[in-house]
CSV table of C-alpha atoms in Angstrom, one decimal:
chain,number,residue,atom,x,y,z
A,1,UNK,CA,9.3,19.6,25.5
A,2,UNK,CA,8.4,16.7,25.0
A,3,UNK,CA,8.0,13.7,28.3
A,4,UNK,CA,9.5,11.3,26.2
A,5,UNK,CA,10.0,8.7,29.3
A,6,UNK,CA,6.5,9.2,29.4
A,7,UNK,CA,5.7,8.0,26.0
A,8,UNK,CA,7.8,5.3,26.2
A,9,UNK,CA,6.9,4.3,28.7
A,10,UNK,CA,3.8,3.7,27.3
A,11,UNK,CA,3.8,2.2,24.5
A,12,UNK,CA,6.1,-0.7,26.7
A,13,UNK,CA,2.7,-0.8,29.0
A,14,UNK,CA,0.6,-1.4,25.4
A,15,UNK,CA,3.1,-3.6,24.3
A,16,UNK,CA,3.1,-4.8,27.3
A,17,UNK,CA,7.2,-5.5,26.7
A,18,UNK,CA,8.8,-3.4,30.5
A,19,UNK,CA,12.6,-3.9,29.1
A,20,UNK,CA,12.4,-5.7,25.5
A,21,UNK,CA,13.5,-4.4,22.7
A,22,UNK,CA,10.2,-3.6,20.5
A,23,UNK,CA,10.0,-3.8,16.8
A,24,UNK,CA,8.1,-1.5,14.2
A,25,UNK,CA,5.7,-4.1,13.7
A,26,UNK,CA,5.4,-7.6,13.2
A,27,UNK,CA,3.4,-10.7,12.0
A,28,UNK,CA,0.6,-12.7,14.0
A,29,UNK,CA,-0.1,-16.7,13.3
A,30,UNK,CA,-3.1,-18.0,15.6
A,31,UNK,CA,-4.7,-19.1,13.2
A,32,UNK,CA,-4.3,-21.9,10.8
A,33,UNK,CA,-1.3,-21.1,9.5
A,34,UNK,CA,1.2,-24.4,10.5
A,35,UNK,CA,-1.3,-26.2,10.0
A,36,UNK,CA,-2.1,-25.4,5.8
A,37,UNK,CA,1.8,-25.0,6.1
A,38,UNK,CA,2.8,-28.3,7.0
A,39,UNK,CA,-1.0,-30.2,4.4
A,40,UNK,CA,1.1,-27.5,2.3
A,41,UNK,CA,4.6,-29.9,2.4
A,42,UNK,CA,2.6,-33.1,2.8
A,43,UNK,CA,0.7,-32.9,-0.5
A,44,UNK,CA,5.1,-31.2,-2.3
A,45,UNK,CA,3.8,-28.8,-4.1
A,46,UNK,CA,5.0,-26.0,-2.5
A,47,UNK,CA,5.5,-23.8,-5.5
A,48,UNK,CA,3.2,-21.9,-8.2
A,49,UNK,CA,0.8,-24.7,-8.7
A,50,UNK,CA,-2.1,-25.9,-5.6
A,51,UNK,CA,-5.1,-25.5,-4.3
A,52,UNK,CA,-3.5,-22.9,-1.5
A,53,UNK,CA,-2.8,-20.2,-4.7
A,54,UNK,CA,-7.0,-20.7,-5.4
A,55,UNK,CA,-8.3,-20.4,-2.6
A,56,UNK,CA,-6.6,-17.5,-1.3
A,57,UNK,CA,-7.3,-16.0,-4.5
A,58,UNK,CA,-10.9,-16.6,-3.2
A,59,UNK,CA,-10.7,-15.5,0.3
A,60,UNK,CA,-9.3,-12.1,-0.8
A,61,UNK,CA,-11.6,-11.2,-3.7
A,62,UNK,CA,-14.5,-12.5,-1.2
A,63,UNK,CA,-13.1,-10.6,0.7
A,64,UNK,CA,-12.5,-7.6,-0.7
A,65,UNK,CA,-15.6,-7.3,-3.2
A,66,UNK,CA,-14.2,-8.1,-6.9
A,67,UNK,CA,-15.1,-10.1,-9.1
A,68,UNK,CA,-11.4,-12.0,-9.8
A,69,UNK,CA,-8.2,-12.5,-8.0
A,70,UNK,CA,-4.9,-12.7,-9.2
A,71,UNK,CA,-1.7,-13.4,-6.9
A,72,UNK,CA,1.6,-13.1,-7.0
A,73,UNK,CA,4.8,-12.9,-5.1
A,74,UNK,CA,5.1,-9.4,-4.1
A,75,UNK,CA,3.2,-5.5,-4.3
A,76,UNK,CA,5.4,-4.5,-6.8
A,77,UNK,CA,5.0,-7.1,-9.2
A,78,UNK,CA,1.3,-6.5,-8.3
A,79,UNK,CA,1.6,-2.5,-9.8
A,80,UNK,CA,3.8,-3.5,-12.8
A,81,UNK,CA,1.4,-6.4,-13.7
A,82,UNK,CA,-0.9,-3.3,-13.5
A,83,UNK,CA,0.5,-1.2,-15.4
A,84,UNK,CA,0.8,-3.6,-17.8
A,85,UNK,CA,-2.1,-5.3,-18.0
A,86,UNK,CA,-4.3,-2.4,-18.1
A,87,UNK,CA,-2.0,-1.1,-21.5
A,88,UNK,CA,0.5,1.5,-19.6
A,89,UNK,CA,3.2,1.5,-22.6
A,90,UNK,CA,6.8,2.6,-23.5
A,91,UNK,CA,6.7,6.2,-22.8
A,92,UNK,CA,4.1,6.7,-21.2
A,93,UNK,CA,3.5,8.6,-17.3
A,94,UNK,CA,1.7,8.0,-14.3
A,95,UNK,CA,1.1,10.4,-11.7
A,96,UNK,CA,1.7,9.4,-9.3
A,97,UNK,CA,2.0,10.5,-5.2
A,98,UNK,CA,6.0,11.4,-4.0
A,99,UNK,CA,5.1,10.7,-0.4
A,100,UNK,CA,5.4,7.1,-1.0
A,101,UNK,CA,7.0,3.4,-0.7
A,102,UNK,CA,9.8,3.6,-3.5
A,103,UNK,CA,8.0,0.3,-4.4
A,104,UNK,CA,5.1,2.2,-6.1
A,105,UNK,CA,7.6,4.9,-8.5
A,106,UNK,CA,9.7,1.5,-9.2
A,107,UNK,CA,6.6,0.2,-10.6
A,108,UNK,CA,5.5,2.8,-12.7
A,109,UNK,CA,9.7,2.3,-14.4
A,110,UNK,CA,10.3,-1.0,-14.2
A,111,UNK,CA,7.2,-0.3,-17.0
A,112,UNK,CA,8.9,1.7,-18.4
A,113,UNK,CA,7.0,4.9,-18.2
A,114,UNK,CA,7.1,8.0,-15.9
A,115,UNK,CA,6.1,8.7,-12.3
A,116,UNK,CA,4.5,13.1,-12.7
A,117,UNK,CA,4.4,13.5,-8.7
A,118,UNK,CA,1.4,15.1,-8.1
A,119,UNK,CA,0.4,16.5,-3.7
A,120,UNK,CA,-1.0,15.0,-1.2
A,121,UNK,CA,-2.8,16.3,1.5
A,122,UNK,CA,-2.0,16.5,4.8
A,123,UNK,CA,-5.5,15.3,6.3
A,124,UNK,CA,-5.1,11.4,4.5
A,125,UNK,CA,-1.5,11.6,3.2
A,126,UNK,CA,-1.9,11.2,-0.3
A,127,UNK,CA,-2.6,12.3,-3.3
A,128,UNK,CA,-4.8,14.9,-3.0
A,129,UNK,CA,-7.7,15.4,-5.6
A,130,UNK,CA,-7.5,19.0,-6.0
A,131,UNK,CA,-3.9,19.7,-7.0
A,132,UNK,CA,-3.5,16.1,-9.8
A,133,UNK,CA,-7.2,19.1,-10.9
A,134,UNK,CA,-5.1,21.6,-11.7
A,135,UNK,CA,-2.4,19.4,-12.9
A,136,UNK,CA,-4.8,18.5,-15.5
A,137,UNK,CA,-6.4,20.9,-16.0
A,138,UNK,CA,-3.1,23.7,-17.1
A,139,UNK,CA,-0.6,21.0,-18.2
A,140,UNK,CA,-2.7,18.6,-20.0
A,141,UNK,CA,-4.6,18.4,-23.1
A,142,UNK,CA,-7.8,16.1,-24.1
A,143,UNK,CA,-6.2,14.7,-28.3
A,144,UNK,CA,-8.8,11.8,-29.5
A,145,UNK,CA,-10.1,10.2,-26.3
A,146,UNK,CA,-6.7,10.2,-24.6
A,147,UNK,CA,-4.8,12.7,-21.9
A,148,UNK,CA,-1.4,13.8,-23.3
A,149,UNK,CA,1.1,16.2,-21.1
A,150,UNK,CA,1.4,19.7,-23.1
A,151,UNK,CA,5.4,19.9,-21.9
A,152,UNK,CA,6.6,16.4,-23.1
A,153,UNK,CA,3.4,15.5,-25.2
A,154,UNK,CA,3.3,12.4,-24.0
A,155,UNK,CA,0.6,10.5,-23.3
A,156,UNK,CA,-0.6,10.2,-19.4
A,157,UNK,CA,-1.9,6.3,-19.2
A,158,UNK,CA,-2.7,5.5,-15.5
A,159,UNK,CA,-2.7,7.9,-12.4
A,160,UNK,CA,-1.4,5.6,-9.5
A,161,UNK,CA,-2.7,7.3,-6.2
A,162,UNK,CA,-1.0,5.3,-2.7
A,163,UNK,CA,-3.3,4.8,0.5
A,164,UNK,CA,-1.1,5.5,3.0
A,165,UNK,CA,-0.7,3.0,6.1
A,166,UNK,CA,-3.4,2.0,4.8
A,167,UNK,CA,-5.4,5.1,5.8
A,168,UNK,CA,-7.6,6.3,2.7
A,169,UNK,CA,-6.9,8.8,-0.3
A,170,UNK,CA,-9.7,10.7,-1.3
A,171,UNK,CA,-10.6,8.0,-3.8
A,172,UNK,CA,-14.0,9.0,-4.8
A,173,UNK,CA,-13.1,12.5,-6.3
A,174,UNK,CA,-9.4,11.2,-7.9
A,175,UNK,CA,-12.1,8.1,-9.5
A,176,UNK,CA,-13.8,11.3,-11.0
A,177,UNK,CA,-11.3,13.1,-12.1
A,178,UNK,CA,-9.8,10.3,-14.0
A,179,UNK,CA,-12.8,9.3,-16.3
A,180,UNK,CA,-13.1,13.1,-16.4
A,181,UNK,CA,-9.8,13.0,-18.3
A,182,UNK,CA,-9.8,9.7,-20.0
A,183,UNK,CA,-7.1,8.2,-17.3
A,184,UNK,CA,-7.4,5.0,-16.2
A,185,UNK,CA,-6.9,4.6,-12.1
A,186,UNK,CA,-4.3,1.9,-10.3
A,187,UNK,CA,-5.1,1.4,-6.3
A,188,UNK,CA,-1.8,1.1,-4.7
A,189,UNK,CA,-3.0,-0.3,-1.6
A,190,UNK,CA,-0.7,-2.1,-0.2
A,191,UNK,CA,-1.0,-1.3,3.4
A,192,UNK,CA,-4.7,-0.9,3.0
A,193,UNK,CA,-6.3,-4.5,3.3
A,194,UNK,CA,-9.2,-4.6,5.4
A,195,UNK,CA,-9.7,-1.0,4.7
A,196,UNK,CA,-12.6,0.3,4.0
A,197,UNK,CA,-13.9,4.0,2.4
A,198,UNK,CA,-17.9,4.8,2.5
A,199,UNK,CA,-18.8,0.8,2.3
A,200,UNK,CA,-16.3,0.4,-0.3
A,201,UNK,CA,-13.4,-1.6,0.0
A,202,UNK,CA,-10.3,0.1,-1.0
A,203,UNK,CA,-9.0,-1.7,-4.1
A,204,UNK,CA,-12.1,-1.8,-5.4
A,205,UNK,CA,-12.6,2.2,-6.7
A,206,UNK,CA,-10.0,2.2,-9.4
A,207,UNK,CA,-9.6,-0.9,-13.0
A,208,UNK,CA,-7.1,-2.6,-10.7
A,209,UNK,CA,-6.0,-3.0,-6.8
A,210,UNK,CA,-3.1,-4.1,-6.1
A,211,UNK,CA,-1.8,-5.4,-2.1
A,212,UNK,CA,0.8,-6.1,-0.5
A,213,UNK,CA,1.2,-9.5,2.1
A,214,UNK,CA,4.8,-8.4,2.5
A,215,UNK,CA,6.1,-9.3,6.4
A,216,UNK,CA,5.1,-6.9,8.0
A,217,UNK,CA,1.6,-6.0,6.8
A,218,UNK,CA,-1.5,-6.6,8.5
A,219,UNK,CA,-1.2,-10.4,7.4
A,220,UNK,CA,2.0,-12.1,5.6
A,221,UNK,CA,2.4,-14.9,3.2
A,222,UNK,CA,6.0,-14.7,3.8
A,223,UNK,CA,6.6,-12.1,1.1
A,224,UNK,CA,4.2,-11.7,-1.5
A,225,UNK,CA,1.1,-9.8,-3.3
A,226,UNK,CA,-1.9,-9.5,-4.8
A,227,UNK,CA,-4.2,-8.4,-7.8
A,228,UNK,CA,-8.3,-7.1,-7.4
A,229,UNK,CA,-10.8,-6.3,-10.1
A,230,UNK,CA,-14.0,-6.8,-11.6
A,231,UNK,CA,-13.0,-6.8,-14.9
A,232,UNK,CA,-12.8,-10.7,-15.6
A,233,UNK,CA,-11.1,-11.0,-19.3
A,234,UNK,CA,-8.1,-8.3,-17.2
A,235,UNK,CA,-8.0,-11.1,-14.5
A,236,UNK,CA,-7.8,-13.7,-17.1
A,237,UNK,CA,-5.0,-11.1,-18.9
A,238,UNK,CA,-3.2,-10.7,-15.1
A,239,UNK,CA,-2.9,-14.5,-14.9
A,240,UNK,CA,-1.4,-15.4,-17.7
A,241,UNK,CA,0.9,-12.7,-17.9
A,242,UNK,CA,2.0,-13.5,-14.2
A,243,UNK,CA,2.4,-16.8,-15.7
A,244,UNK,CA,5.6,-16.3,-18.1
A,245,UNK,CA,2.5,-16.2,-20.9
A,246,UNK,CA,2.3,-19.5,-21.2
A,247,UNK,CA,0.1,-21.8,-23.4
A,248,UNK,CA,-2.0,-24.1,-21.2
A,249,UNK,CA,-1.0,-26.9,-22.3
A,250,UNK,CA,0.1,-30.6,-21.3
A,251,UNK,CA,3.0,-30.8,-22.1
A,252,UNK,CA,4.4,-28.3,-24.7
A,253,UNK,CA,6.1,-25.5,-24.1
A,254,UNK,CA,4.6,-22.5,-26.0
A,255,UNK,CA,4.2,-18.6,-25.0
A,256,UNK,CA,2.6,-15.9,-27.0
A,257,UNK,CA,4.6,-12.9,-25.1
A,258,UNK,CA,6.5,-11.3,-22.9
A,259,UNK,CA,6.3,-13.0,-19.7
A,260,UNK,CA,6.4,-13.2,-16.4
A,261,UNK,CA,7.4,-15.7,-13.8
A,262,UNK,CA,5.8,-13.8,-11.0
A,263,UNK,CA,3.6,-16.2,-9.0
A,264,UNK,CA,3.1,-16.5,-5.4
A,265,UNK,CA,4.9,-20.2,-4.6
A,266,UNK,CA,1.5,-22.8,-3.4
A,267,UNK,CA,3.5,-22.3,0.8
A,268,UNK,CA,3.2,-18.8,0.5
A,269,UNK,CA,-0.7,-18.8,-0.4
A,270,UNK,CA,-1.2,-21.7,2.9
A,271,UNK,CA,0.5,-18.7,4.1
A,272,UNK,CA,-1.5,-16.1,3.2
A,273,UNK,CA,-5.1,-18.2,3.9
A,274,UNK,CA,-4.6,-18.5,7.3
A,275,UNK,CA,-3.8,-14.7,8.1
A,276,UNK,CA,-7.2,-13.5,6.0
A,277,UNK,CA,-9.6,-15.9,7.6
A,278,UNK,CA,-8.1,-14.1,11.6
A,279,UNK,CA,-8.2,-10.8,9.8
A,280,UNK,CA,-10.4,-9.7,11.1
A,281,UNK,CA,-9.3,-9.6,14.7
A,282,UNK,CA,-6.2,-8.9,13.8
A,283,UNK,CA,-7.7,-5.3,12.5
A,284,UNK,CA,-10.3,-5.4,15.9
A,285,UNK,CA,-6.7,-5.4,17.8
A,286,UNK,CA,-5.1,-3.0,15.4
A,287,UNK,CA,-8.6,-0.4,16.0
A,288,UNK,CA,-8.0,-0.7,19.8
A,289,UNK,CA,-3.9,0.3,19.9
A,290,UNK,CA,-4.7,2.6,18.0
A,291,UNK,CA,-7.4,4.5,19.8
A,292,UNK,CA,-5.3,4.0,22.5
A,293,UNK,CA,-3.3,6.0,21.6
A,294,UNK,CA,-5.3,8.5,21.4
A,295,UNK,CA,-6.3,8.7,23.9
A,296,UNK,CA,-1.9,9.2,25.0
A,297,UNK,CA,-0.7,11.5,22.6
A,298,UNK,CA,-4.3,14.3,22.7
A,299,UNK,CA,-3.8,14.3,26.2
A,300,UNK,CA,0.3,15.3,25.4
A,301,UNK,CA,-0.8,17.9,22.6
A,302,UNK,CA,0.7,15.1,20.6
A,303,UNK,CA,-0.9,15.0,16.2
A,304,UNK,CA,-2.2,11.4,16.7
A,305,UNK,CA,-3.1,10.4,12.7
A,306,UNK,CA,-6.5,9.2,12.4
A,307,UNK,CA,-9.2,8.1,10.2
A,308,UNK,CA,-12.5,10.5,8.0
A,309,UNK,CA,-15.6,10.6,8.3
A,310,UNK,CA,-16.9,7.8,6.8
A,311,UNK,CA,-13.3,5.7,6.5
A,312,UNK,CA,-12.9,3.1,8.4
A,313,UNK,CA,-8.8,2.6,8.5
A,314,UNK,CA,-6.3,-0.6,9.2
A,315,UNK,CA,-3.8,1.7,11.0
A,316,UNK,CA,-1.7,-0.7,9.7
A,317,UNK,CA,1.2,1.5,10.6
A,318,UNK,CA,0.3,4.1,13.4
A,319,UNK,CA,1.3,8.2,13.3
A,320,UNK,CA,1.8,10.4,15.3
A,321,UNK,CA,3.0,14.7,13.3
A,322,UNK,CA,5.4,16.1,16.0
A,323,UNK,CA,6.2,20.6,15.2
A,324,UNK,CA,9.3,20.6,12.4
A,325,UNK,CA,11.8,18.8,11.5
A,326,UNK,CA,14.2,18.3,14.8
A,327,UNK,CA,11.4,17.9,17.1
A,328,UNK,CA,11.1,14.7,14.9
A,329,UNK,CA,14.3,13.9,14.7
A,330,UNK,CA,14.3,14.1,18.2
A,331,UNK,CA,12.4,11.7,18.5
A,332,UNK,CA,12.9,8.7,16.7
A,333,UNK,CA,16.2,9.2,19.0
A,334,UNK,CA,14.9,9.1,21.8
A,335,UNK,CA,13.1,6.2,21.3
A,336,UNK,CA,14.9,4.4,18.7
A,337,UNK,CA,18.1,4.5,22.3
A,338,UNK,CA,15.4,3.0,24.1
A,339,UNK,CA,15.0,0.4,22.0
A,340,UNK,CA,10.7,1.7,21.3
A,341,UNK,CA,11.4,1.0,17.0
A,342,UNK,CA,10.0,4.2,15.3
A,343,UNK,CA,10.5,5.0,12.1
A,344,UNK,CA,9.6,8.8,10.3
A,345,UNK,CA,8.6,9.2,6.7
A,346,UNK,CA,9.1,8.5,3.4
A,347,UNK,CA,11.4,10.9,1.7
A,348,UNK,CA,9.9,12.1,-0.6
A,349,UNK,CA,10.4,10.1,-4.3
A,350,UNK,CA,11.5,13.6,-6.2
A,351,UNK,CA,14.6,13.2,-3.3
A,352,UNK,CA,16.1,10.5,-4.6
A,353,UNK,CA,18.4,11.1,-8.1
A,354,UNK,CA,16.9,8.9,-10.3
A,355,UNK,CA,13.8,10.8,-10.2
A,356,UNK,CA,14.0,14.2,-9.0
A,357,UNK,CA,14.3,15.1,-12.3
A,358,UNK,CA,10.7,14.4,-13.7
A,359,UNK,CA,7.6,16.2,-13.9
A,360,UNK,CA,5.6,17.5,-10.6
A,361,UNK,CA,3.2,20.3,-9.1
A,362,UNK,CA,3.7,21.7,-5.8
A,363,UNK,CA,4.4,19.4,-3.0
A,364,UNK,CA,4.1,21.3,-0.2
A,365,UNK,CA,2.2,19.5,1.3
A,366,UNK,CA,4.6,16.3,1.1
A,367,UNK,CA,7.5,18.5,1.6
A,368,UNK,CA,5.1,19.7,5.1
A,369,UNK,CA,4.4,15.3,5.7
A,370,UNK,CA,8.0,14.4,5.6
A,371,UNK,CA,9.1,16.5,8.1
A,372,UNK,CA,7.7,16.2,10.9
A,373,UNK,CA,5.2,12.3,10.8
A,374,UNK,CA,6.8,9.1,12.7
A,375,UNK,CA,5.5,6.4,12.7
A,376,UNK,CA,6.0,4.0,16.2
A,377,UNK,CA,4.5,0.4,16.7
A,378,UNK,CA,2.1,-1.2,15.7
A,379,UNK,CA,1.9,-4.9,15.8
A,380,UNK,CA,-1.0,-6.7,17.1
A,381,UNK,CA,-1.8,-7.0,20.9
A,382,UNK,CA,-3.5,-9.1,22.4
């Protein structure tokens, strides 16, 4: 029987909040946020054109080690643009994982493609290269340099793993498999800004990587997203598509293909630039919190989810793994009733009515995690 009073008291002590509500994750502002936003307002360039957009893109590229960055409205749009720009066509299939936020799969649907669900690994909560290889070896065929499903006959054009809570999937192994089967690799790194695996920032292993800067992320622009790549031509294409595919001209309105109004406003980029300037401090404080959580929950013999060898996680959302579904639900009830916000990991995408008939592998690991994982308060503690 868990001592819930002890767990609640420990979290309240960590956040120095003895009585009031403790949210799951709030943004941390301690740098140039007000200065840059006020400067943006004074300039009157608060929409999709302005210096902060350019500066924020350069800052993200420099921080992650990517050659180029294109910012956009949100992380979902970032995935949508990445899929389209990389050549995913209507009717294609995209390999992804069932244990993810629905934005991953919605974006596949926006591209008029169909998701195929591959199981996850318990120690990453992300796509399993073992499950991926088994599916591709048994269920696909290579024809004329492309991968096709034996069951549907559709082209499998992309693979979209997601780095859960900022923890890295075995992305190097997945990259090798994708290259072997002629499949484009796109990383959903929505939760992983600041996370590094084997010396490389997450999002830089694939042809494209995407981020989210929603209000609850490690750094925020209020609402926003970004795409990184080392492919200069592809980056130019992404920028073009995100600006309604408008052909540059001093006054003429000419558009050369279907485009999207996915541009990040300058005022959001101003906020983001200040945030990324302070990212190292934010990561330092979040890792200190994770260390405290690990020590405490280990003393209670509760499994606290930690980074693996060769990984430096941003610990966006801290997570505990409980014994079963019943204990998960009791934990959620006790802590939320006490004003300590906790959330379960997502329902499997294969349980959603829109995706229940999609092709999938054995999903034992994903179901096991879905029944046991709980996120606990993870904001920056000063």
